[in-house]
Short mmCIF file of N, CA and C and ligand atoms in Angstrom, two decimals:
data_model
loop_
_atom_site.label_atom_id
_atom_site.label_comp_id
_atom_site.label_asym_id
_atom_site.label_seq_id
_atom_site.Cartn_x
_atom_site.Cartn_y
_atom_site.Cartn_z
N MET D 23 26.61 0.16 -8.16
CA MET D 23 25.75 -0.42 -6.67
C MET D 23 24.22 -0.30 -6.71
N MET D 24 23.44 1.02 -7.36
CA MET D 24 21.99 1.45 -6.69
C MET D 24 21.66 0.42 -8.41
N LYS D 25 22.27 0.07 -9.27
CA LYS D 25 22.08 -1.23 -10.47
C LYS D 25 22.04 -2.22 -10.01
N ARG D 26 22.64 -3.07 -9.02
CA ARG D 26 22.93 -4.24 -8.76
C ARG D 26 21.59 -4.19 -7.63
N PHE D 27 21.08 -3.15 -7.10
CA PHE D 27 19.62 -3.79 -5.45
C PHE D 27 18.01 -3.56 -6.83
N VAL D 28 18.45 -2.05 -7.96
CA VAL D 28 17.33 -2.99 -8.30
C VAL D 28 17.78 -3.77 -8.59
N LEU D 29 18.57 -4.38 -9.68
CA LEU D 29 17.92 -6.01 -10.27
C LEU D 29 17.74 -7.13 -9.33
N LEU D 30 18.63 -7.12 -7.86
CA LEU D 30 18.01 -7.99 -6.92
C LEU D 30 16.60 -7.42 -6.43
N LEU D 31 16.31 -5.92 -6.53
CA LEU D 31 14.47 -6.09 -5.89
C LEU D 31 13.99 -6.49 -7.32
N SER D 32 14.12 -6.40 -8.73
CA SER D 32 13.13 -6.92 -9.51
C SER D 32 12.87 -7.95 -9.84
N LEU D 33 14.12 -9.05 -9.86
CA LEU D 33 13.88 -9.99 -9.01
C LEU D 33 13.24 -10.51 -8.18
N GLY D 34 13.36 -10.40 -7.11
CA GLY D 34 12.73 -10.90 -6.09
C GLY D 34 11.40 -10.59 -6.07
N LEU D 35 10.57 -9.76 -7.00
CA LEU D 35 9.08 -9.75 -7.09
C LEU D 35 8.73 -10.28 -7.67
N ALA D 36 9.73 -10.36 -8.97
CA ALA D 36 9.77 -12.12 -10.82
C ALA D 36 9.39 -13.02 -9.20
N THR D 37 9.69 -13.48 -8.80
CA THR D 37 10.06 -14.75 -8.00
C THR D 37 8.86 -14.20 -7.26
N SER D 38 8.74 -13.72 -6.24
CA SER D 38 7.25 -13.48 -5.27
C SER D 38 6.15 -13.68 -6.45
N ALA D 39 6.05 -13.29 -7.68
CA ALA D 39 4.54 -13.72 -8.05
C ALA D 39 4.45 -14.73 -8.62
N ARG D 40 5.64 -15.29 -9.37
CA ARG D 40 5.51 -16.26 -9.61
C ARG D 40 5.47 -17.93 -8.42
N ALA D 41 5.19 -17.45 -6.85
CA ALA D 41 5.29 -18.12 -6.09
C ALA D 41 3.54 -18.18 -5.30
N GLU D 42 3.25 -17.15 -6.05
CA GLU D 42 2.04 -16.97 -5.91
C GLU D 42 1.44 -17.44 -5.68
N SER D 43 0.45 -17.78 -4.43
CA SER D 43 -0.17 -19.67 -4.66
C SER D 43 -1.96 -18.44 -5.12
N THR D 44 -2.57 -20.28 -5.71
CA THR D 44 -4.12 -19.78 -5.71
C THR D 44 -4.79 -19.13 -4.83
N ALA D 45 -4.54 -19.15 -3.68
CA ALA D 45 -5.59 -19.20 -2.80
C ALA D 45 -5.04 -17.55 -2.71
N ASP D 46 -3.98 -17.17 -2.31
CA ASP D 46 -3.35 -15.47 -2.35
C ASP D 46 -3.92 -14.56 -3.39
N VAL D 47 -4.19 -15.10 -4.47
CA VAL D 47 -4.92 -14.82 -5.67
C VAL D 47 -6.43 -14.00 -5.40
N TRP D 48 -6.73 -15.54 -5.23
CA TRP D 48 -8.40 -15.42 -4.75
C TRP D 48 -8.22 -14.41 -3.68
N GLN D 49 -7.52 -14.83 -2.45
CA GLN D 49 -7.81 -13.41 -1.75
C GLN D 49 -7.41 -11.73 -1.77
N ALA D 50 -6.38 -12.03 -3.01
CA ALA D 50 -6.33 -10.11 -3.42
C ALA D 50 -7.31 -9.64 -4.27
N LYS D 51 -7.86 -10.78 -5.03
CA LYS D 51 -8.36 -10.42 -6.51
C LYS D 51 -9.88 -10.66 -6.36
N CYS D 52 -10.32 -11.53 -5.18
CA CYS D 52 -11.23 -11.68 -5.76
C CYS D 52 -12.22 -12.12 -4.54
N ALA D 53 -11.46 -12.16 -3.07
CA ALA D 53 -12.61 -12.18 -1.64
C ALA D 53 -12.81 -11.17 -1.83
N VAL D 54 -12.62 -10.40 -1.29
CA VAL D 54 -13.66 -8.60 -2.21
C VAL D 54 -14.85 -8.90 -2.16
N CYS D 55 -15.53 -9.30 -3.13
CA CYS D 55 -16.54 -9.34 -3.35
C CYS D 55 -17.43 -10.77 -3.13
N HIS D 56 -16.67 -11.59 -3.77
CA HIS D 56 -17.05 -13.40 -3.48
C HIS D 56 -16.89 -13.92 -1.51
N GLY D 57 -16.01 -13.04 -1.41
CA GLY D 57 -15.61 -13.50 0.50
C GLY D 57 -14.81 -14.58 0.17
N GLY D 58 -13.96 -14.53 1.46
CA GLY D 58 -12.80 -15.80 1.15
C GLY D 58 -13.23 -17.18 1.31
N ASP D 59 -13.87 -17.88 1.62
CA ASP D 59 -14.79 -18.42 1.74
C ASP D 59 -16.02 -19.15 0.42
N GLY D 60 -15.81 -17.89 -0.67
CA GLY D 60 -16.62 -17.91 -1.63
C GLY D 60 -18.67 -17.81 -1.62
N LYS D 61 -18.82 -17.75 -0.22
CA LYS D 61 -20.10 -17.70 0.21
C LYS D 61 -21.18 -16.35 0.14
N ALA D 62 -19.55 -14.73 -0.88
CA ALA D 62 -20.42 -13.68 -0.89
C ALA D 62 -21.10 -12.83 0.44
N GLN D 63 -20.31 -13.49 1.59
CA GLN D 63 -21.00 -12.48 2.65
C GLN D 63 -20.12 -11.20 2.83
N THR D 64 -20.55 -10.53 1.71
CA THR D 64 -19.52 -9.47 1.81
C THR D 64 -21.12 -7.93 1.01
N LYS D 65 -20.71 -6.73 1.45
CA LYS D 65 -20.90 -5.90 1.51
C LYS D 65 -21.32 -6.14 -0.33
N MET D 66 -20.10 -6.66 -1.17
CA MET D 66 -20.94 -6.81 -2.65
C MET D 66 -21.59 -7.40 -3.01
N GLY D 67 -21.73 -8.58 -2.26
CA GLY D 67 -22.12 -9.99 -2.30
C GLY D 67 -23.98 -9.66 -1.77
N GLN D 68 -23.72 -9.24 -0.87
CA GLN D 68 -25.61 -8.42 -0.81
C GLN D 68 -25.42 -7.37 -1.70
N LYS D 69 -25.24 -6.51 -1.85
CA LYS D 69 -25.87 -5.49 -2.95
C LYS D 69 -25.71 -6.77 -4.06
N GLU D 70 -25.36 -7.18 -4.43
CA GLU D 70 -25.12 -7.75 -5.93
C GLU D 70 -25.83 -9.39 -6.39
N SER D 71 -26.29 -9.67 -4.74
CA SER D 71 -27.20 -10.49 -4.02
C SER D 71 -26.22 -11.36 -5.69
N ILE D 72 -24.85 -12.28 -4.95
CA ILE D 72 -23.57 -12.67 -5.62
C ILE D 72 -23.91 -14.36 -5.31
N GLY D 73 -24.00 -15.15 -5.83
CA GLY D 73 -23.73 -16.74 -5.80
C GLY D 73 -23.22 -17.16 -4.76
N ASP D 74 -23.40 -17.86 -3.78
CA ASP D 74 -22.77 -18.82 -2.42
C ASP D 74 -22.38 -20.01 -3.10
N MET D 75 -20.59 -19.67 -3.23
CA MET D 75 -19.81 -20.50 -4.32
C MET D 75 -19.71 -22.43 -3.67
N SER D 76 -20.43 -22.01 -2.15
CA SER D 76 -20.29 -22.87 -1.20
C SER D 76 -21.61 -24.25 -2.23
N ARG D 77 -21.97 -23.77 -2.41
CA ARG D 77 -23.47 -24.63 -2.76
C ARG D 77 -23.24 -25.60 -3.77
N PRO D 78 -23.63 -26.95 -3.13
CA PRO D 78 -24.23 -27.92 -3.86
C PRO D 78 -24.38 -27.70 -4.95
N ASP D 79 -25.84 -27.31 -4.96
CA ASP D 79 -26.41 -26.90 -6.33
C ASP D 79 -25.71 -25.89 -7.38
N TRP D 80 -25.37 -24.86 -6.41
CA TRP D 80 -24.49 -24.06 -7.13
C TRP D 80 -23.01 -25.17 -8.35
N GLN D 81 -23.00 -25.40 -7.54
CA GLN D 81 -21.46 -25.45 -7.93
C GLN D 81 -21.31 -27.02 -9.52
N ARG D 82 -22.68 -27.54 -8.80
CA ARG D 82 -23.10 -28.41 -9.56
C ARG D 82 -23.69 -27.97 -10.95
N ALA D 83 -25.00 -26.85 -11.05
CA ALA D 83 -25.37 -26.14 -12.10
C ALA D 83 -24.44 -25.28 -13.22
N ARG D 84 -23.12 -25.33 -12.58
CA ARG D 84 -21.49 -25.18 -13.87
C ARG D 84 -20.43 -25.57 -14.42
N THR D 85 -20.52 -25.69 -15.34
CA THR D 85 -19.48 -27.12 -16.13
C THR D 85 -17.52 -25.89 -15.59
N ASP D 86 -16.74 -26.42 -15.79
CA ASP D 86 -15.95 -25.55 -15.20
C ASP D 86 -15.57 -24.69 -16.29
N ALA D 87 -15.96 -24.99 -17.46
CA ALA D 87 -15.80 -23.94 -18.45
C ALA D 87 -16.75 -22.51 -18.95
N ALA D 88 -17.89 -22.72 -18.19
CA ALA D 88 -18.69 -22.07 -18.22
C ALA D 88 -17.28 -21.20 -16.90
N LEU D 89 -17.45 -21.07 -16.13
CA LEU D 89 -17.10 -20.14 -14.62
C LEU D 89 -15.28 -19.77 -15.81
N ARG D 90 -14.71 -20.33 -15.97
CA ARG D 90 -13.42 -19.96 -16.42
C ARG D 90 -13.76 -19.08 -17.44
N LYS D 91 -15.02 -18.69 -18.69
CA LYS D 91 -15.47 -17.90 -19.09
C LYS D 91 -15.45 -16.64 -18.60
N VAL D 92 -16.05 -16.83 -17.55
CA VAL D 92 -16.57 -15.79 -16.54
C VAL D 92 -15.29 -14.98 -16.22
N ILE D 93 -14.45 -16.21 -15.63
CA ILE D 93 -13.29 -15.13 -14.84
C ILE D 93 -12.66 -14.04 -16.17
N ALA D 94 -12.12 -15.19 -16.96
CA ALA D 94 -11.40 -14.54 -18.55
C ALA D 94 -12.05 -13.39 -18.99
N GLU D 95 -13.61 -13.37 -19.26
CA GLU D 95 -14.51 -12.15 -20.32
C GLU D 95 -14.87 -11.43 -18.60
N GLY D 96 -15.99 -12.35 -17.67
CA GLY D 96 -16.43 -10.98 -17.01
C GLY D 96 -17.73 -11.90 -17.23
N ASP D 97 -18.92 -11.20 -16.74
CA ASP D 97 -20.02 -11.95 -16.79
C ASP D 97 -20.95 -11.18 -17.11
N PRO D 98 -21.08 -11.33 -18.24
CA PRO D 98 -22.36 -10.64 -19.15
C PRO D 98 -23.70 -10.31 -17.97
N ARG D 99 -23.70 -10.86 -17.30
CA ARG D 99 -25.50 -10.92 -16.42
C ARG D 99 -24.66 -9.77 -15.48
N ASN D 100 -23.62 -9.07 -15.14
CA ASN D 100 -23.52 -8.61 -14.22
C ASN D 100 -21.69 -7.65 -14.01
N SER D 101 -21.86 -6.11 -15.22
CA SER D 101 -20.60 -5.60 -15.04
C SER D 101 -20.14 -5.31 -13.82
N LYS D 102 -20.26 -5.99 -12.59
CA LYS D 102 -19.03 -5.45 -11.48
C LYS D 102 -18.32 -6.61 -12.01
N MET D 103 -19.06 -8.22 -12.35
CA MET D 103 -17.88 -9.58 -12.15
C MET D 103 -17.03 -8.69 -14.18
N LYS D 104 -15.46 -7.85 -13.49
CA LYS D 104 -14.63 -7.71 -14.39
C LYS D 104 -14.60 -9.03 -14.94
N SER D 105 -13.16 -8.97 -16.42
CA SER D 105 -12.72 -9.75 -17.09
C SER D 105 -11.43 -9.29 -16.02
N PHE D 106 -11.25 -10.87 -16.47
CA PHE D 106 -9.71 -11.06 -15.12
C PHE D 106 -8.27 -10.93 -16.68
N LYS D 107 -9.16 -11.52 -17.97
CA LYS D 107 -8.10 -12.05 -19.52
C LYS D 107 -6.56 -11.08 -19.11
N ASP D 108 -6.26 -9.78 -18.60
CA ASP D 108 -4.83 -8.25 -18.88
C ASP D 108 -4.41 -8.94 -17.22
N THR D 109 -5.37 -9.17 -16.85
CA THR D 109 -4.24 -9.53 -14.88
C THR D 109 -3.79 -10.94 -14.48
N LEU D 110 -4.61 -11.75 -15.34
CA LEU D 110 -4.03 -12.80 -14.63
C LEU D 110 -3.87 -13.60 -15.86
N THR D 111 -2.44 -14.30 -15.82
CA THR D 111 -1.77 -15.70 -16.62
C THR D 111 -3.24 -16.73 -16.81
N PRO D 112 -3.16 -17.60 -18.21
CA PRO D 112 -4.12 -18.73 -18.54
C PRO D 112 -4.17 -19.97 -17.12
N ALA D 113 -3.20 -19.92 -16.27
CA ALA D 113 -2.71 -20.49 -16.02
C ALA D 113 -3.45 -20.25 -14.49
N GLN D 114 -3.24 -18.83 -13.84
CA GLN D 114 -3.66 -18.60 -12.83
C GLN D 114 -5.33 -18.76 -13.20
N MET D 115 -5.94 -18.33 -14.04
CA MET D 115 -7.67 -18.48 -13.98
C MET D 115 -7.95 -20.26 -14.04
N ASP D 116 -7.32 -20.92 -14.72
CA ASP D 116 -7.22 -22.58 -14.64
C ASP D 116 -7.52 -22.70 -13.31
N ALA D 117 -6.45 -22.12 -12.41
CA ALA D 117 -5.76 -23.02 -11.45
C ALA D 117 -7.52 -22.15 -9.63
N LEU D 118 -8.15 -21.19 -10.97
CA LEU D 118 -8.83 -20.08 -9.81
C LEU D 118 -10.05 -21.54 -9.78
N VAL D 119 -10.23 -21.70 -11.16
CA VAL D 119 -11.78 -22.38 -11.29
C VAL D 119 -11.79 -23.32 -10.39
N GLY D 120 -9.99 -24.68 -10.92
CA GLY D 120 -10.34 -25.59 -9.49
C GLY D 120 -10.42 -24.94 -8.14
N TYR D 121 -10.07 -24.55 -7.91
CA TYR D 121 -9.93 -23.75 -6.28
C TYR D 121 -11.05 -23.00 -6.31
N ILE D 122 -11.60 -22.82 -6.68
CA ILE D 122 -13.69 -22.28 -6.53
C ILE D 122 -14.35 -24.02 -6.08
N ARG D 123 -13.51 -24.63 -7.30
CA ARG D 123 -14.83 -25.83 -7.00
C ARG D 123 -13.98 -27.46 -5.50
N THR D 124 -13.46 -26.30 -5.00
CA THR D 124 -12.86 -26.90 -3.00
C THR D 124 -13.81 -26.19 -3.00
N MET D 125 -14.31 -24.51 -2.38
CA MET D 125 -15.44 -24.19 -1.74
C MET D 125 -16.48 -25.15 -1.81
N LYS D 126 -16.58 -26.46 -2.42
CA LYS D 126 -17.83 -26.50 -2.12
C LYS D 126 -18.14 -27.59 -0.74
N ALA D 127 -19.35 -27.15 -0.35
CA ALA D 127 -20.14 -27.73 0.95
C ALA D 127 -19.98 -29.04 1.27
N PRO D 128 -19.51 -30.58 1.64
CA PRO D 128 -20.45 -31.71 1.67
C PRO D 128 -21.71 -31.12 1.10
N SER D 129 -21.75 -32.30 0.69
CA SER D 129 -23.63 -32.40 0.71
C SER D 129 -24.35 -32.47 2.36
N PRO D 130 -25.79 -32.41 1.90
CA PRO D 130 -26.39 -32.34 3.19
C PRO D 130 -26.25 -33.94 3.31
N PRO D 131 -26.71 -35.00 4.68
CA PRO D 131 -26.78 -36.19 4.68
C PRO D 131 -28.39 -36.29 3.56
C1 HEC P 28 -16.11 -6.32 -7.51
C2 HEC P 28 -17.09 -7.24 -7.16
C3 HEC P 28 -16.04 -8.86 -7.86
C4 HEC P 28 -15.48 -9.33 -7.85
C5 HEC P 28 -13.67 -8.82 -6.88
C6 HEC P 28 -14.47 -10.56 -8.43
N1 HEC P 28 -15.72 -10.72 -8.83
FE1 HEC P 28 -16.93 -12.62 -9.15
N2 HEC P 28 -18.96 -12.05 -9.71
C7 HEC P 28 -18.77 -10.97 -9.30
C8 HEC P 28 -20.56 -10.62 -9.07
C9 HEC P 28 -21.44 -9.39 -8.96
C10 HEC P 28 -20.95 -11.41 -10.14
C11 HEC P 28 -22.18 -12.07 -10.34
C12 HEC P 28 -23.16 -12.28 -9.41
C13 HEC P 28 -23.02 -13.57 -9.67
O1 HEC P 28 -22.80 -14.53 -10.59
O2 HEC P 28 -23.29 -14.28 -8.39
C14 HEC P 28 -19.78 -12.48 -10.07
C15 HEC P 28 -19.40 -13.62 -11.08
C16 HEC P 28 -18.37 -14.72 -10.98
C17 HEC P 28 -18.50 -16.06 -11.40
C18 HEC P 28 -19.65 -16.67 -12.09
C19 HEC P 28 -20.85 -17.25 -11.09
C20 HEC P 28 -22.07 -17.81 -11.50
O3 HEC P 28 -22.87 -17.72 -11.39
O4 HEC P 28 -21.89 -18.70 -13.18
C21 HEC P 28 -17.39 -16.35 -10.85
C22 HEC P 28 -17.18 -17.63 -11.22
C23 HEC P 28 -16.54 -15.40 -11.02
N3 HEC P 28 -17.24 -13.94 -10.04
C24 HEC P 28 -15.48 -16.14 -10.36
C25 HEC P 28 -14.78 -14.50 -9.65
C26 HEC P 28 -12.89 -14.90 -9.07
C27 HEC P 28 -12.34 -16.16 -9.76
C28 HEC P 28 -12.61 -13.69 -8.86
C29 HEC P 28 -10.84 -12.76 -8.70
C30 HEC P 28 -10.02 -13.20 -9.46
C31 HEC P 28 -13.67 -12.53 -9.03
N4 HEC P 28 -14.78 -13.29 -9.30
C32 HEC P 28 -13.67 -11.00 -8.56
C33 HEC P 28 -18.09 -10.06 -8.45
C34 HEC P 28 -16.92 -9.84 -8.11
#
């Protein structure tokens, strides 16, 4: 009886982990500093002068590979940005790069 309950519980957890969307990962692991919209209008954002990811010039100045590397390995310029390679899968890190690209605000006319 108890065993079956534990099995069901762990199945449930495994399923929800897989179903977690990239937006959920962003909200859970990144938004506290970078903000839900990537603009970093957060306490940490102000303290550390975190860049505004919605800015077209911010987006333009960074390659996907560079973003991916910082997510995996942390930012050598700022130790507050930690390595996520032990907490996220490679697929999740790839997806976060794509998610950051969706934050780009339309360029001014
Ligand atoms: C504890 C606060 C904090 C958390 C949580 C955090 N970051 Fe950062 N992140 C920073 C800081 C500080 C920097 C360095 C300042 C900057 O680059 O604007 C940074 C830099 C970055 C950069 C490089 C920016 C650049 O200028 O090239 C990327 C990409 C990034 N973070 C993505 C993420 C992602 C994705 C997550 C969630 C998985 C995340 N961060 C979670 C604080 C955080």
